[in-house]
Coordinates of C-alpha atoms in Angstrom, one line a residue:
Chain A
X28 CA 0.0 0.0 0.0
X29 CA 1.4 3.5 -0.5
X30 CA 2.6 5.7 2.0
X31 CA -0.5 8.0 1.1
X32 CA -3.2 5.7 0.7
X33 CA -5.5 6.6 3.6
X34 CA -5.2 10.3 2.8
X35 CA -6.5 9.7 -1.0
X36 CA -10.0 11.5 0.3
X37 CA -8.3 14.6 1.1
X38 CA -5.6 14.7 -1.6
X39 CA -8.6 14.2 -4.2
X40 CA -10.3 17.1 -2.7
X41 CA -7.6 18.9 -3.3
X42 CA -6.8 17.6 -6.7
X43 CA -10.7 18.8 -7.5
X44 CA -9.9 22.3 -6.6
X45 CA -6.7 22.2 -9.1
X46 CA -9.2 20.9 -12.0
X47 CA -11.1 24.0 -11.5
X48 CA -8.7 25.6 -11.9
X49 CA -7.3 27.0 -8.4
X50 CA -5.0 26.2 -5.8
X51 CA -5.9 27.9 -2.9
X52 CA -3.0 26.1 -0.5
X53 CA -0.2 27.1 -2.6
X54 CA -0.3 30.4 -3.2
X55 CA 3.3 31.8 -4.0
X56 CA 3.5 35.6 -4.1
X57 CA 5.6 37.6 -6.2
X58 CA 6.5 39.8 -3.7
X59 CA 4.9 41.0 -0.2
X60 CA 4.1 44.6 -0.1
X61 CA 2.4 45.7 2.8
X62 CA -0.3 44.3 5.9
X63 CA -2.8 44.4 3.0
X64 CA -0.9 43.8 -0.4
X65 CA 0.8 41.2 -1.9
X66 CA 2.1 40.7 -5.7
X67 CA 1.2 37.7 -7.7
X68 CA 1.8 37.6 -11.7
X69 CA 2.8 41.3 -11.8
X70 CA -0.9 41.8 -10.3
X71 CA -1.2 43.9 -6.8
X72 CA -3.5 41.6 -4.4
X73 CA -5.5 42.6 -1.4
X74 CA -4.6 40.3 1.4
X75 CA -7.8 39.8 3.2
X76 CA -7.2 36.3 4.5
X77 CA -3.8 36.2 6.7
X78 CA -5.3 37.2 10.5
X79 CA -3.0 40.0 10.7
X80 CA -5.4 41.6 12.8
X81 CA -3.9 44.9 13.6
X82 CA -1.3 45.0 11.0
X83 CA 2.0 45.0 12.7
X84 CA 3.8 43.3 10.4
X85 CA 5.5 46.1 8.6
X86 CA 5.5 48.2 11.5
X87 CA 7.9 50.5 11.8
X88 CA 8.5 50.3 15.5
X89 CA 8.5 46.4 15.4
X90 CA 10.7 45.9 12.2
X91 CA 12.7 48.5 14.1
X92 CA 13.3 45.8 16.6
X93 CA 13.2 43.1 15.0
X94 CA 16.6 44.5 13.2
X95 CA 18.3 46.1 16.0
X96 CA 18.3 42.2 18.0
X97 CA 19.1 40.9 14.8
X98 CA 22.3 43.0 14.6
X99 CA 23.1 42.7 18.1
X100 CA 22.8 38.9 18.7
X101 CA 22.6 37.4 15.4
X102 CA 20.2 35.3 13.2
X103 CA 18.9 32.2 15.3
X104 CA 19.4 30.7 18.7
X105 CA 20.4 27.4 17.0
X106 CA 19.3 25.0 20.1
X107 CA 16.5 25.2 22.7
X108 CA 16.2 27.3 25.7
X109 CA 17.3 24.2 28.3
X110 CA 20.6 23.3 25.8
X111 CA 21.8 27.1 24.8
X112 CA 20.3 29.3 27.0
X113 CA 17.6 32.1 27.0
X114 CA 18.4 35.3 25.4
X115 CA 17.6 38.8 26.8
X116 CA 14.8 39.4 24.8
X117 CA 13.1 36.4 25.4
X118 CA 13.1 37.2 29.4
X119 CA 11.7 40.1 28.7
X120 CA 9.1 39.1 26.7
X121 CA 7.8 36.4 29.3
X122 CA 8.1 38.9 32.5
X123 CA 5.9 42.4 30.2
X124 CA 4.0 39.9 28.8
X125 CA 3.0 37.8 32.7
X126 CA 2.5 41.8 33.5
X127 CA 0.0 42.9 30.7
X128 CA -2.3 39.4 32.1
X129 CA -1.2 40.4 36.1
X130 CA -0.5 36.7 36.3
X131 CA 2.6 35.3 37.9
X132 CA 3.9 32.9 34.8
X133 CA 4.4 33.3 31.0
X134 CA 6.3 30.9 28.8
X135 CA 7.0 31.3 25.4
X136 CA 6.9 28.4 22.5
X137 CA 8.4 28.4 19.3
X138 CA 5.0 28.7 17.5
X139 CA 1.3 28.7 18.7
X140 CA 0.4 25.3 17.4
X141 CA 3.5 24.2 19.8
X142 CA 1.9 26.2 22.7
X143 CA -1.2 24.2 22.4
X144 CA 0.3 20.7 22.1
X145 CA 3.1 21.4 24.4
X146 CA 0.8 22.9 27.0
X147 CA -1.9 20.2 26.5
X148 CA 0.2 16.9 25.9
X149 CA 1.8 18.4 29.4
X150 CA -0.9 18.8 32.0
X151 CA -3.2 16.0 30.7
X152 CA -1.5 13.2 32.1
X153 CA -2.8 9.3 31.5
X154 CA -5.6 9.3 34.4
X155 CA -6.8 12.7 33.4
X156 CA -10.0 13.8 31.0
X157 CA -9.3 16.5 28.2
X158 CA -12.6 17.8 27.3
X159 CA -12.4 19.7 24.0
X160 CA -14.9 22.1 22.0
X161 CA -16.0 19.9 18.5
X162 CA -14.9 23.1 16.7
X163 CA -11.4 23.2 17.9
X164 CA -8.1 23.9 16.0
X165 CA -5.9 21.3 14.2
X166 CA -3.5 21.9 17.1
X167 CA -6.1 20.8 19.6
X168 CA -6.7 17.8 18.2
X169 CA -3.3 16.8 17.2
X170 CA -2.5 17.7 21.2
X171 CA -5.1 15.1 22.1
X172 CA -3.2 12.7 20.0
X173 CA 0.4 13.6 21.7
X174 CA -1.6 13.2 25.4
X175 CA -2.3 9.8 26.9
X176 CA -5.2 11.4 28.5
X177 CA -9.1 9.9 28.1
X178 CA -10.8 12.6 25.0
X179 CA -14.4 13.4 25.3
X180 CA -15.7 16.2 22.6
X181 CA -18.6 17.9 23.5
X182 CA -20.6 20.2 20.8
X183 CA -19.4 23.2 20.4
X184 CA -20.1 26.0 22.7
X185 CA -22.5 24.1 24.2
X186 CA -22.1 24.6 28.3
X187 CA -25.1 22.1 28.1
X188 CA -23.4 19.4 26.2
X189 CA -20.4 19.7 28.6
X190 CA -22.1 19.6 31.6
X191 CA -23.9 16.4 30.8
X192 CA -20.3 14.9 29.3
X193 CA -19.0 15.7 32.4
X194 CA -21.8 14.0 34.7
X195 CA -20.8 10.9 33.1
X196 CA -17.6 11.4 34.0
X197 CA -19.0 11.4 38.0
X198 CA -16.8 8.6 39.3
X199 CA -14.1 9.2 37.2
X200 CA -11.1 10.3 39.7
X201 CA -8.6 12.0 38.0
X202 CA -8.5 16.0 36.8
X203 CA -11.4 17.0 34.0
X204 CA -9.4 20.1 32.1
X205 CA -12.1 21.7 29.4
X206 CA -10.5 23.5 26.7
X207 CA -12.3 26.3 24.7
X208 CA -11.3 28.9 22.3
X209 CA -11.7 33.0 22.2
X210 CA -13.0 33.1 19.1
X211 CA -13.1 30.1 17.1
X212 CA -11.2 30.1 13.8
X213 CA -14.3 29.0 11.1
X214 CA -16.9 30.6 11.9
X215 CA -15.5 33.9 14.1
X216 CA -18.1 33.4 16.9
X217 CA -16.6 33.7 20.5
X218 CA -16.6 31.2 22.8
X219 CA -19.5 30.9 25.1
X220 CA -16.8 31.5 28.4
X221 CA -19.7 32.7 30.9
X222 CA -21.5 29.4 30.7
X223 CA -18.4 27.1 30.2
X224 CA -17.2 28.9 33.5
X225 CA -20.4 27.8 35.3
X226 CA -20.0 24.3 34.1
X227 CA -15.9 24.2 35.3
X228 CA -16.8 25.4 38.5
X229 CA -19.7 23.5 39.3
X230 CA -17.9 20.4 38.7
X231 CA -14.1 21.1 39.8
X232 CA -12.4 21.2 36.3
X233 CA -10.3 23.0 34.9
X234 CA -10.4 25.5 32.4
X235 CA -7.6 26.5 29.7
X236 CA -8.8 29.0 26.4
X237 CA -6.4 29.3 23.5
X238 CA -6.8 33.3 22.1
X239 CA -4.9 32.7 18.8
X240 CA -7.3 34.4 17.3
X241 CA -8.5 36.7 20.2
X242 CA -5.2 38.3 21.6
X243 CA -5.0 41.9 21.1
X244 CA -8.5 42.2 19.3
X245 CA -11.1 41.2 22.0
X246 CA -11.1 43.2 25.7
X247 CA -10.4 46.8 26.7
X248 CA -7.1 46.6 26.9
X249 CA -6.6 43.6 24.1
X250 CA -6.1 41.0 26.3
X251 CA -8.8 38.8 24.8
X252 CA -12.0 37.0 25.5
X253 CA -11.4 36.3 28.6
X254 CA -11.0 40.3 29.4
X255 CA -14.0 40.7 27.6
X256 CA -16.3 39.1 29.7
X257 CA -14.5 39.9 32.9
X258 CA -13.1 36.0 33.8
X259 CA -9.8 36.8 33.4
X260 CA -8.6 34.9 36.6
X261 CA -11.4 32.5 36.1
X262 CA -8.7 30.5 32.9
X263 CA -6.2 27.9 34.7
X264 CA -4.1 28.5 31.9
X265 CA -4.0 30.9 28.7
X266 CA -2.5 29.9 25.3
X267 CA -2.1 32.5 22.5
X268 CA -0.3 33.4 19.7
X269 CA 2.4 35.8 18.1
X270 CA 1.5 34.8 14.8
X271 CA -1.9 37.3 14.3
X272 CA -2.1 40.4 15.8
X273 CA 1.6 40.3 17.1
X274 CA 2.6 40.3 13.0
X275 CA 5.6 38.2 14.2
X276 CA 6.1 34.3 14.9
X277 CA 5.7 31.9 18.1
X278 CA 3.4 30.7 20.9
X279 CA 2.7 31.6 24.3
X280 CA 1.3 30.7 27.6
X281 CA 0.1 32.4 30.6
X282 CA -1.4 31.4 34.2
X283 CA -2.0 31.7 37.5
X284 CA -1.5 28.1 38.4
X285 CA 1.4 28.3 41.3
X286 CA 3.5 25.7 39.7
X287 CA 3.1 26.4 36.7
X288 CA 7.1 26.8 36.2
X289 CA 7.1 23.3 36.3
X290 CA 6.0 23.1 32.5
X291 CA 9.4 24.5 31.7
X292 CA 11.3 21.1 32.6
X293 CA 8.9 18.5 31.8
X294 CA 7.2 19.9 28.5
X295 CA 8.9 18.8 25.4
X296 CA 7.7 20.9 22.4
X297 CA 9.0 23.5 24.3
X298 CA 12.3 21.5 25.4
X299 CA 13.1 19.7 22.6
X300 CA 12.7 22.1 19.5
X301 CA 14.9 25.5 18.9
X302 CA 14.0 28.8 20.8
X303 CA 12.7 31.3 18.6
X304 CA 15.2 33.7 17.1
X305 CA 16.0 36.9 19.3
X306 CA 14.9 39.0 16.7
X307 CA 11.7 37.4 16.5
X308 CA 11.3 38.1 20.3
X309 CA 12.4 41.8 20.1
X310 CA 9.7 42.6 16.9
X311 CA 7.0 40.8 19.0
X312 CA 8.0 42.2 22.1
X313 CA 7.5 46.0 20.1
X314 CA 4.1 44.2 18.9
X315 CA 2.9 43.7 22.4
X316 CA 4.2 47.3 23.3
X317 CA 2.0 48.5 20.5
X318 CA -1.1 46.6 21.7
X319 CA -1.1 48.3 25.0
X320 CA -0.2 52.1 24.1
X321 CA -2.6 52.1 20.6
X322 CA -5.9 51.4 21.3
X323 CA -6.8 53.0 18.1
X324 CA -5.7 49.8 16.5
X325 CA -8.3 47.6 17.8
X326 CA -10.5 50.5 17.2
X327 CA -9.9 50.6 13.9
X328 CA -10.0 46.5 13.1
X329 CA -13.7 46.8 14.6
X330 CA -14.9 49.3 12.3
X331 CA -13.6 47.6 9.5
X332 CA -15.2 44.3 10.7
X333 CA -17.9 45.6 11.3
X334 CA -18.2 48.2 7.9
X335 CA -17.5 44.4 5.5
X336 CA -19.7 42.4 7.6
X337 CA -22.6 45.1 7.4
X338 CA -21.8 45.1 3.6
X339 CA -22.0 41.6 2.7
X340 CA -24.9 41.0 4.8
X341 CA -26.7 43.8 2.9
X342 CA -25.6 41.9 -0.4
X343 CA -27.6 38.9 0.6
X344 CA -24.4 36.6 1.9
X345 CA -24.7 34.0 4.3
X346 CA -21.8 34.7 7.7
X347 CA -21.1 34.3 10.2
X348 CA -23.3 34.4 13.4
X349 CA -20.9 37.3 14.8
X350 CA -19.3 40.4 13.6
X351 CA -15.7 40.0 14.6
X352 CA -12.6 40.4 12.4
X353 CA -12.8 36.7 11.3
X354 CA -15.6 36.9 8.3
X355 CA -17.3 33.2 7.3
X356 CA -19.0 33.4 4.0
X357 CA -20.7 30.4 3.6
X358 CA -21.4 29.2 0.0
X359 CA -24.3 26.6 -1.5
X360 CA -21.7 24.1 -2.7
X361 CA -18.2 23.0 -2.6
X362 CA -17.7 24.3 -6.7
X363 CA -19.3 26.6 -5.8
X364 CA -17.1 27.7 -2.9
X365 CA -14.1 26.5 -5.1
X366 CA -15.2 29.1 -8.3
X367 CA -15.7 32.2 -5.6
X368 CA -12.3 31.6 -4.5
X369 CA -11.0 31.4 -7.4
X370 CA -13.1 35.0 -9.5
X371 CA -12.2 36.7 -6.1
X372 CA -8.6 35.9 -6.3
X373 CA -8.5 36.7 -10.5
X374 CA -10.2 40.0 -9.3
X375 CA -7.3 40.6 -6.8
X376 CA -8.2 39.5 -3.6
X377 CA -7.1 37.3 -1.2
X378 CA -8.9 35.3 1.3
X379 CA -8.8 31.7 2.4
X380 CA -11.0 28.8 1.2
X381 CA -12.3 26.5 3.2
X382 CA -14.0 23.0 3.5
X383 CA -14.9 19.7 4.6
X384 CA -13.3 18.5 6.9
X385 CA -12.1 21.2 8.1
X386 CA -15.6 23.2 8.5
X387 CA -18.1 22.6 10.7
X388 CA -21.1 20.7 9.8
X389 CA -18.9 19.8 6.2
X390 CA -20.0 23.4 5.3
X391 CA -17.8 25.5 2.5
X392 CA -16.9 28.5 3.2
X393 CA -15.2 31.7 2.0
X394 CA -13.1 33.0 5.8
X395 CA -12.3 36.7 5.4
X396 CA -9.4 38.0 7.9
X397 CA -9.8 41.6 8.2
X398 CA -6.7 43.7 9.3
X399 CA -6.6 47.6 10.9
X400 CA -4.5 48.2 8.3
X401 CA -7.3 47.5 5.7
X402 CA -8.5 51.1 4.0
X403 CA -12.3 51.6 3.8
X404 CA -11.7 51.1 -0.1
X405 CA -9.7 47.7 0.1
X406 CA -12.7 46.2 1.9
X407 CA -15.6 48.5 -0.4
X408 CA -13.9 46.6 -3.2
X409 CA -13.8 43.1 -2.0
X410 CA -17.6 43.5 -0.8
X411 CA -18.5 44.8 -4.8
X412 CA -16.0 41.5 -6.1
X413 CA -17.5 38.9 -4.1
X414 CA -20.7 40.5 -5.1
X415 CA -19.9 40.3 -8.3
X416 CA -18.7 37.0 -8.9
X417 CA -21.3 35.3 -6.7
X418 CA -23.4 36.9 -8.6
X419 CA -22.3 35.7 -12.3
X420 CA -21.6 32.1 -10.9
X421 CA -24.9 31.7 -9.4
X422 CA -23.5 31.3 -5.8
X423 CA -25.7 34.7 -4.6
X424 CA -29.1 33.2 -6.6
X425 CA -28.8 29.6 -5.0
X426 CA -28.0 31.0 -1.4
X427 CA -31.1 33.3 -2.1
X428 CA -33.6 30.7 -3.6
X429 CA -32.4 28.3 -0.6
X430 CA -33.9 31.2 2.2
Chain B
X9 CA -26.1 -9.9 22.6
X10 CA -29.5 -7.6 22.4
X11 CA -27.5 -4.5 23.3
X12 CA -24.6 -4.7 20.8
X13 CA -27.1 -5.5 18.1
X14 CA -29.6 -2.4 18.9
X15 CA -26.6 0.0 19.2
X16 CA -25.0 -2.2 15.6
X17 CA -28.7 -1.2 13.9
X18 CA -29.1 1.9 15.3
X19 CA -24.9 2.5 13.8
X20 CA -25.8 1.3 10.7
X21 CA -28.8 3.3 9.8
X22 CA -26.4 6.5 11.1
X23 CA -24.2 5.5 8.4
X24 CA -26.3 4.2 5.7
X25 CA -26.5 7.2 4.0
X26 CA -22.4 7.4 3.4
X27 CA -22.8 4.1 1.5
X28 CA -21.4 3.5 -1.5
X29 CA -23.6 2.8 -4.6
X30 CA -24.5 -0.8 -4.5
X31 CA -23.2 -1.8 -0.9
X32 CA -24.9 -1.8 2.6
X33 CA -23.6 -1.0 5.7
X34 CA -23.2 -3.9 7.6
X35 CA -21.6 -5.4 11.0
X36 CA -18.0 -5.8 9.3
X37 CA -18.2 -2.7 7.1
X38 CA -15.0 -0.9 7.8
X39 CA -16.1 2.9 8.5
X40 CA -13.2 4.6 7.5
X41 CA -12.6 3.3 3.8
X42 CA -15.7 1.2 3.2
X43 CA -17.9 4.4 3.0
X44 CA -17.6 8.0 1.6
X45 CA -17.6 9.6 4.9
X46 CA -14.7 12.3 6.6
X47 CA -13.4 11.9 10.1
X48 CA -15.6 14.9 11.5
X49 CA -18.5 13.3 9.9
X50 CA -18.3 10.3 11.4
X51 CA -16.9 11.9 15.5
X52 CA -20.8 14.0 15.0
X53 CA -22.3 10.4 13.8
X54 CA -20.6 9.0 17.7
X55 CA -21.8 12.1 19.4
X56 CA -25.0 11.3 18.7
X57 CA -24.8 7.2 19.4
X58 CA -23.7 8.9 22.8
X59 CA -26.5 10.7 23.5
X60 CA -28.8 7.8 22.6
X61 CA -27.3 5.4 24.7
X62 CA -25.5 7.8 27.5
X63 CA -22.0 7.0 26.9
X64 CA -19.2 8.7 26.0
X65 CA -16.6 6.6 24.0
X66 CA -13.7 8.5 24.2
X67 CA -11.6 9.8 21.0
X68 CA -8.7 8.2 22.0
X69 CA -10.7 5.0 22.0
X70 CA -12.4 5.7 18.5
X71 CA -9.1 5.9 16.7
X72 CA -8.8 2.1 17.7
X73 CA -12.1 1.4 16.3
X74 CA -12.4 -0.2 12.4
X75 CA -15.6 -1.6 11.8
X76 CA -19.6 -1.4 12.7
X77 CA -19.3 -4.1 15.1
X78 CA -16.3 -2.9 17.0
X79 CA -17.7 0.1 17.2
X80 CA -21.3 -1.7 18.7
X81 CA -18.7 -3.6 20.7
X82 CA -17.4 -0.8 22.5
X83 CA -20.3 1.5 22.8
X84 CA -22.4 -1.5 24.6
X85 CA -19.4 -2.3 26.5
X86 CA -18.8 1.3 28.0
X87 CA -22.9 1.2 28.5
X88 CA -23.1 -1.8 30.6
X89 CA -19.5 -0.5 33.2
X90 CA -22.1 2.3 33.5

């Protein structure tokens, strides 16, 4: 049998996609331009699907950095933190970013799905229950994998579902850990943290949210969901990322738990795999710097979200049950989905394709990502193209007749 | 016996419609490659075998799981420890 046999489903999904003539995972740009613009057969392209929520990533301040550390203490740590030691700029990183939370521990991993499998794999030891959200991330799963931990799913946001998954669980002696998500990466709708936090605490579990897509975006001061709603100290532990609104690379996590520290010699994606460059630390450090002195930032991301997701509702598109930065369009078919992508992109705009398996309920789906660095005309002109080409494929019509 | 074979028919008809053209979902059907079905699919298909007979079969446990039967097996199995 060939080393590929059992994923022959998903490779001829993908080889479908390539007989209609686009390849949505393998886009290779010309040239990057900006936040919001990249090259691609001499063509300028709006980037409206790369989660660079506040735009950072040609930031002046953190490309400043990024250089300066670059120059200073040279391209790459070339080991782990336990085998070569932990640079300047990654101690300071951990100790502002333990202060912006007001929590005791931070930890940094060499990339956000390594956060979640490291941090996961870790605390869910073989006697313990990891109850996870139906719609969680790839890393989520692929932690449950790593752990020898028992696996329940429950459906998603469902405090409900949970609580009855965990009443099954009555006799069961060892720790129940729930894991949610800030705002789930399909579909852009929060996680329901008020009612999960009910269900925790009325049966003794414990409670870690990953804000990959949340950090810096959600919460008065950007420090996600769980600022949002107020239960900041109510999450054992915090995972996030540096890879979305910190424009830069790497993982991180945060708690309150008293020995926590302990992650730091028993957690192997973080042990065993090479520190992230100090360059990379300094231009996320500026990142995290510019997420608690610009709240115009965040400002600015909600009014674009808020301006396209206005927009495409009013031209008759299916999102979405929120109106946060991450934008679901969900189209009648998988060709369907497949020819959108592809006029949008031909019309010069980026966004990410997506479907089943990796979409709830086997739904496709266009996911927008919008950025503060978006201008009101970027986004005016991906509303009139989508518009436009859902319109002349039939996409709009069928969605319509189907209400 | 009785249990394994309600929660077997109960699988089968949850699954029948991922069949391919010409076959039926039987005990020894293997889910995975005997039907034109995706691993989410089939984890929402278990959630609600849960619900019917108040179990949880854990993921970890699933990934061991090949056929109909086995999966009948260990649904009926966790059913009667409860």
């Amino acid at each position: 049998m060939s080393l590929f046999q059992r994923v022959a489903p998903l490779k001829a999904t993908y080889d479908f996609m390539r007989s209609m003539g686009a390849d949505p995972l393998r886009v290779e740009w010309d040239d990057v331009l900006s936040p919001t613009q990249a090259v691609k057969n001499g063509r300028v392209v709006t980037l409206a699907g790369t989660h660079n929520y506040l735009g950072l990533t040609f930031d002046p301040q953190v490309v400043g950095a990024a250089i300066d550390s670059l120059q200073k203490h040279g391209a790459g740590t070339t080991g782990s933190r336990i085998a070569n030691g932990t640079y300047p700029e990654h101690a300071a990183f951990e100790r502002e970013l333990a202060d912006f939370f007001g929590m005791p521990h931070a930890m940094v991993f060499s990339t956000g799905f390594l956060a979640n499998l490291g941090v996961l794999a870790t605390v869910a030891g073989p006697d313990d229950v990891l109850l996870i959200d139906a719609d969680s991330h790839a890393s989520i799963y692929d932690a449950c994998g790593l752990s020898k931990a028992q696996i329940v799913r429950f459906r998603h946001n469902s405090a409900e579902d949970l609580d009855k998954r965990l009443e099954r669980l009555k006799g069961h002696t060892g720790n129940k850990i729930i894991v949610i998500e800030g705002i789930y990466s399909m579909l852009g709708d929060r996680g329901a943290m008020r009612e999960i936090v009910a269900v925790k605490e009325k049966h003794g579990a414990y409670l870690i949210v990953d804000q990959a897509h949340c950090f810096g975006v959600l919460g008065e001061n950007g420090l996600g969901l769980v600022e949002e709603v107020g239960m900041l100290d109510k999450a054992d532990i915090i995972i996030g990322t540096f890879s979305k609104s910190l424009g830069c690379v790497g993982g991180f996590a945060v708690s309150n738990l008293p020995d926590f520290d302990a992650m730091r010699i028993v957690c192997r994606p973080y042990m065993f795999t090479a520190s992230l460059p100090p360059s990379v630390m300094a231009g996320a450090r500026a990142a995290l710097n510019a997420i608690r002195t610009r709240p115009d930032l965040r400002a600015k991301l909600w009014r674009n979200a808020v301006f396209l997701y206005d927009n495409l509702a009013q031209a008759g598109f299916k999102l979405g049950p929120e109106k946060t930065p991450i934008i679901a369009v969900e189209l009648p078919s998988r060709e369907l989905a497949i020819d959108t992508w592809r006029g949008l992109f031909d019309a010069g705009f980026y966004v990410n394709l997506a479907l089943a398996p990796a979409t709830p309920g086997g739904i496709s789906l266009l996911r927008i990502s919008v950025s503060a660095a978006h201008q009101p005309e970027q986004l005016q002109g991906l509303a009139e193209a989508l518009t436009r080409v859902a319109t002349s494929n039939g996409a709009l019509a069928t969605r319509l007749a189907a209400e | 016996m009785t249990m394994v074979n309600d929660v077997e028919a109960s699988i089968i008809e949850a699954l029948s419609p991922f069949r391919r053209p010409d076959s039926l979902v039987t005990g020894d059907t293997v889910i995975m490659t005997d039907l034109d079905i995706d691993s989410v699919v089939v984890m929402d298909i278990v959630m609600e075998l849960e619900d019917k007979f108040e179990v949880s079969v854990p993921m970890d446990q699933m990934a061991r799981i090949k056929t109909v039967r086995e999966l009948a097996q260990t649904i009926a199995s966790i059913r009667s420890e409860t």
